[in-house]
Amino acid sequence: MKAVILAAGVNRRLRALAKEIPKCLLKIGNITIIDYQISILSSVGNFKFQDIFIIGGYKIEKLDYLKSFGVNIVYNPKFEVFNNIYSFYLIKNFISEDFILFNGDTVADRRILEFLLMSNNKTIFAVDNVKKLGWEEMKVLVKDNKILKFGKELNPNTAQGEYIGWAKFGWKDATVIFNYIDKLLTEGKTGIWYENAINYVLDEICAFPIYTNGLPWIEIDTPEDYEEAKKLQDKLLYTY
């Protein structure tokens, strides 16, 4: 199994804090987001550094220090014009087995990674089933313990939770997704999230939720998120 961290995007809402660095190099406590993610992949998942792939774009040269440890840095040349669908699509070029996926702006309790790894299901998504939902979140609709749809447009009152940006993909399912993304890109649909692309093939794959049940996590999109992450650091980073 491999691990992939998507960290290519330009986040204009955080430009004041991360103008000269990719967002994943923001510090929570004494550790950057990316170093925390790598540390738990290594300690919880026993991933070797050479089995970890970071897909970067904005200020990617700032991640070069990780190469000395054996971590793979992959450049997304379309990071400024495509949404994260293209970073996800690039995975097919260097992986051909099951993989863990982290969005590079999410810090979460290490036990959520344990849940993903321990599950017998091939393709599973970590879902916060406790948080009060709004219209900004990437929500999920679940029935009979299978994910029926992802979307920010889903009604917060009927969705079962928020996808936190951590997942595990079986290679067979991932191949189905890559093939459909290829079709979407050919049609010029480049401004969507990879979760939206997955929606098109949910009848061909089995995508399951695994619930966080109140364990702490945060996606850092705004200065307010960053301040909240620092407040939560003792819970988020209780050990790594």
C-alpha positions as MATLAB code, in Angstrom:
seq = 'MKAVILAAGVNRRLRALAKEIPKCLLKIGNITIIDYQISILSSVGNFKFQDIFIIGGYKIEKLDYLKSFGVNIVYNPKFEVFNNIYSFYLIKNFISEDFILFNGDTVADRRILEFLLMSNNKTIFAVDNVKKLGWEEMKVLVKDNKILKFGKELNPNTAQGEYIGWAKFGWKDATVIFNYIDKLLTEGKTGIWYENAINYVLDEICAFPIYTNGLPWIEIDTPEDYEEAKKLQDKLLYTY';
ca = [
       0.000    0.000    0.000;
       1.123    3.545   -0.778;
       0.131    6.952    0.615;
      -0.669   10.133   -1.305;
      -0.973   13.687   -0.012;
      -2.645   16.260   -2.272;
      -0.897   19.569   -1.619;
      -0.796   21.448   -4.924;
      -3.443   24.114   -4.592;
      -3.238   27.867   -4.233;
      -5.400   29.012   -1.335;
      -6.034   32.695   -1.799;
      -7.958   32.966    1.464;
      -4.754   32.065    3.317;
      -2.404   34.099    1.145;
      -1.549   36.469    4.003;
      -0.326   33.512    6.078;
       1.095   31.310    3.343;
       2.254   33.625    0.580;
       5.761   32.168    0.391;
       4.982   28.560    1.293;
       2.440   25.905    0.324;
      -0.409   25.708    2.803;
       0.758   22.322    4.049;
       3.821   24.003    5.586;
       1.765   26.032    8.031;
       2.661   25.062   11.580;
       0.261   23.646   14.132;
       2.157   23.844   17.382;
       5.740   22.902   16.617;
       5.089   20.797   13.531;
       3.926   21.584   10.015;
       0.776   20.015    8.620;
       2.749   17.955    6.102;
       5.298   16.749    8.655;
       2.490   15.693   10.975;
       0.778   13.773    8.187;
       4.021   12.036    7.227;
       4.820   11.241   10.857;
       1.533    9.446   11.471;
       1.716    7.630    8.142;
       5.083    6.347    9.302;
       4.186    5.580   12.921;
       0.581    4.399   12.566;
       0.647    2.929    9.078;
       4.286    1.794    9.007;
       4.683    3.486    5.639;
       8.258    3.862    4.482;
       9.137    7.359    3.312;
       9.633    6.086   -0.234;
       6.029    4.842   -0.229;
       4.697    8.365    0.391;
       3.910   10.647   -2.560;
       3.168   14.355   -2.233;
       1.531   16.025   -5.219;
       2.582   19.643   -5.079;
       2.243   22.759   -7.159;
       2.323   26.159   -5.491;
       5.809   26.848   -4.071;
       6.666   23.184   -4.559;
      10.383   23.891   -4.134;
       9.705   24.473   -0.434;
       8.980   20.741   -0.141;
      12.369   19.701   -1.517;
      13.722   19.043    1.996;
      11.494   15.963    2.128;
      13.352   14.367   -0.784;
      16.366   13.786    1.459;
      14.208   11.435    3.527;
      13.060    9.537    0.446;
       9.589   11.083    0.178;
       8.439   11.410   -3.434;
       7.479   14.896   -4.657;
       5.294   14.977   -7.785;
       4.646   18.234   -9.645;
       1.159   19.132  -10.843;
       1.755   21.566  -13.729;
      -1.911   22.538  -13.836;
      -2.301   23.505  -10.177;
      -3.206   27.111  -11.000;
      -5.947   26.367  -13.517;
      -7.469   23.002  -12.538;
      -9.162   22.032   -9.310;
      -7.846   19.096   -7.267;
      -9.343   16.642   -9.773;
      -6.062   16.789  -11.726;
      -3.855   16.130   -8.706;
      -5.960   13.059   -7.991;
      -5.752   12.009  -11.648;
      -1.942   12.124  -11.556;
      -1.897    9.310   -8.987;
      -2.374    6.789  -11.786;
       1.067    7.667  -13.174;
       3.045    6.383  -10.186;
       0.845    4.013   -8.160;
      -0.720    0.690   -9.117;
      -1.963   -0.605   -5.775;
      -4.250    0.379   -2.894;
      -3.462    3.733   -1.305;
      -4.266    6.057    1.561;
      -5.210    9.593    0.513;
      -4.832   12.751    2.588;
      -5.883   16.224    1.524;
      -2.878   18.349    2.389;
      -4.830   20.878    4.433;
      -6.428   18.463    6.904;
      -5.079   17.710   10.367;
      -6.842   14.906   12.199;
      -6.519   12.559   15.127;
      -4.218    9.670   14.256;
      -6.900    7.192   15.299;
      -8.861    8.115   12.168;
      -5.973    6.761   10.100;
      -6.079    3.616   12.229;
      -9.782    3.222   11.402;
      -9.049    3.485    7.674;
      -6.253    0.952    7.805;
      -8.116   -1.555    9.962;
     -11.264   -1.598    7.843;
     -11.768   -4.640    5.649;
     -13.505   -2.473    3.055;
     -11.338   -1.518    0.107;
     -12.597    2.016   -0.543;
     -13.625    4.036    2.487;
     -13.951    7.701    3.383;
     -13.587    9.231    6.832;
     -16.828   11.064    7.629;
     -17.550   13.400   10.529;
     -20.965   12.318   11.760;
     -21.097   14.751   14.697;
     -20.361   18.225   13.309;
     -23.251   20.580   12.559;
     -23.329   20.891    8.782;
     -23.626   23.980    6.610;
     -23.390   24.679    2.886;
     -19.597   24.996    2.703;
     -18.767   21.427    3.714;
     -18.147   18.483    1.362;
     -21.106   16.469    2.598;
     -22.017   12.837    2.012;
     -25.304   11.048    1.550;
     -25.257    7.531    2.987;
     -27.769    4.701    2.748;
     -27.338    1.137    3.995;
     -23.772    2.050    4.962;
     -22.812    2.951    1.393;
     -22.026    6.412    0.097;
     -24.564    7.508   -2.507;
     -23.266   11.009   -3.198;
     -20.671   13.634   -2.320;
     -21.347   17.337   -2.648;
     -21.234   20.779   -1.100;
     -24.660   21.335   -2.622;
     -26.248   18.526   -0.580;
     -28.850   19.627    1.949;
     -27.176   19.871    5.376;
     -30.368   18.578    6.978;
     -30.407   15.319    5.038;
     -26.681   14.568    4.655;
     -25.134   12.073    7.053;
     -21.893   13.940    7.616;
     -18.858   15.697    6.168;
     -16.035   13.965    4.323;
     -12.893   15.149    6.109;
     -10.423   14.607    3.272;
      -8.862   11.329    4.444;
      -9.659    8.098    2.616;
      -8.456    4.685    1.508;
      -8.833    3.549   -2.106;
      -8.777    0.044   -3.469;
      -6.813    0.012   -6.713;
      -9.612   -1.532   -8.752;
     -12.023    1.210   -7.645;
      -9.384    3.884   -8.191;
      -8.892    2.711  -11.773;
     -12.607    3.146  -12.448;
     -12.380    6.689  -11.075;
      -9.267    7.554  -13.108;
     -10.917    6.340  -16.301;
     -13.925    8.553  -15.692;
     -11.754   11.541  -14.824;
     -10.011   11.036  -18.158;
     -13.410   11.432  -19.821;
     -14.218   14.545  -17.776;
     -10.906   16.191  -18.598;
     -11.403   15.451  -22.292;
     -14.750   17.240  -22.015;
     -13.031   20.227  -20.409;
     -14.518   19.707  -16.947;
     -11.451   20.801  -15.030;
     -12.948   22.980  -12.315;
     -14.403   20.267  -10.111;
     -13.223   18.379   -7.060;
     -12.195   14.739   -7.221;
     -15.141   13.953   -4.946;
     -17.493   15.224   -7.654;
     -15.840   12.923  -10.170;
     -16.335    9.971   -7.826;
     -20.070   10.701   -7.845;
     -20.267    9.591  -11.469;
     -19.015    6.074  -10.690;
     -20.574    5.311   -7.308;
     -22.804    2.752   -9.003;
     -19.686    0.927  -10.246;
     -17.639    0.913   -7.038;
     -18.427    0.271   -3.383;
     -17.628    3.372   -1.333;
     -18.145    3.094    2.401;
     -18.060    5.682    5.188;
     -16.088    5.246    8.362;
     -17.267    7.619   11.058;
     -14.998    9.792   13.179;
     -17.458    9.762   16.100;
     -16.294   13.082   17.493;
     -12.532   12.631   17.175;
     -10.866   16.002   16.513;
      -9.909   17.138   13.028;
      -9.870   20.349   11.038;
      -9.538   21.438    7.414;
      -7.572   24.666    7.175;
      -9.057   26.897    4.487;
      -9.215   30.295    6.174;
      -7.308   32.326    8.784;
     -10.144   31.501   11.180;
      -9.621   27.781   10.560;
      -5.921   28.210   11.268;
      -6.591   29.952   14.568;
      -9.045   27.198   15.506;
      -6.457   24.554   14.622;
      -3.962   26.167   16.978;
      -6.560   26.093   19.747;
      -7.132   22.393   19.093;
      -3.465   21.495   18.798;
      -3.250   19.675   22.135;
      -6.101   17.393   21.064;
      -5.031   17.064   17.445;
      -1.361   16.473   18.144;
      -1.606   14.635   21.451;
       0.977   12.215   20.129;
       2.779   11.621   16.886;
];
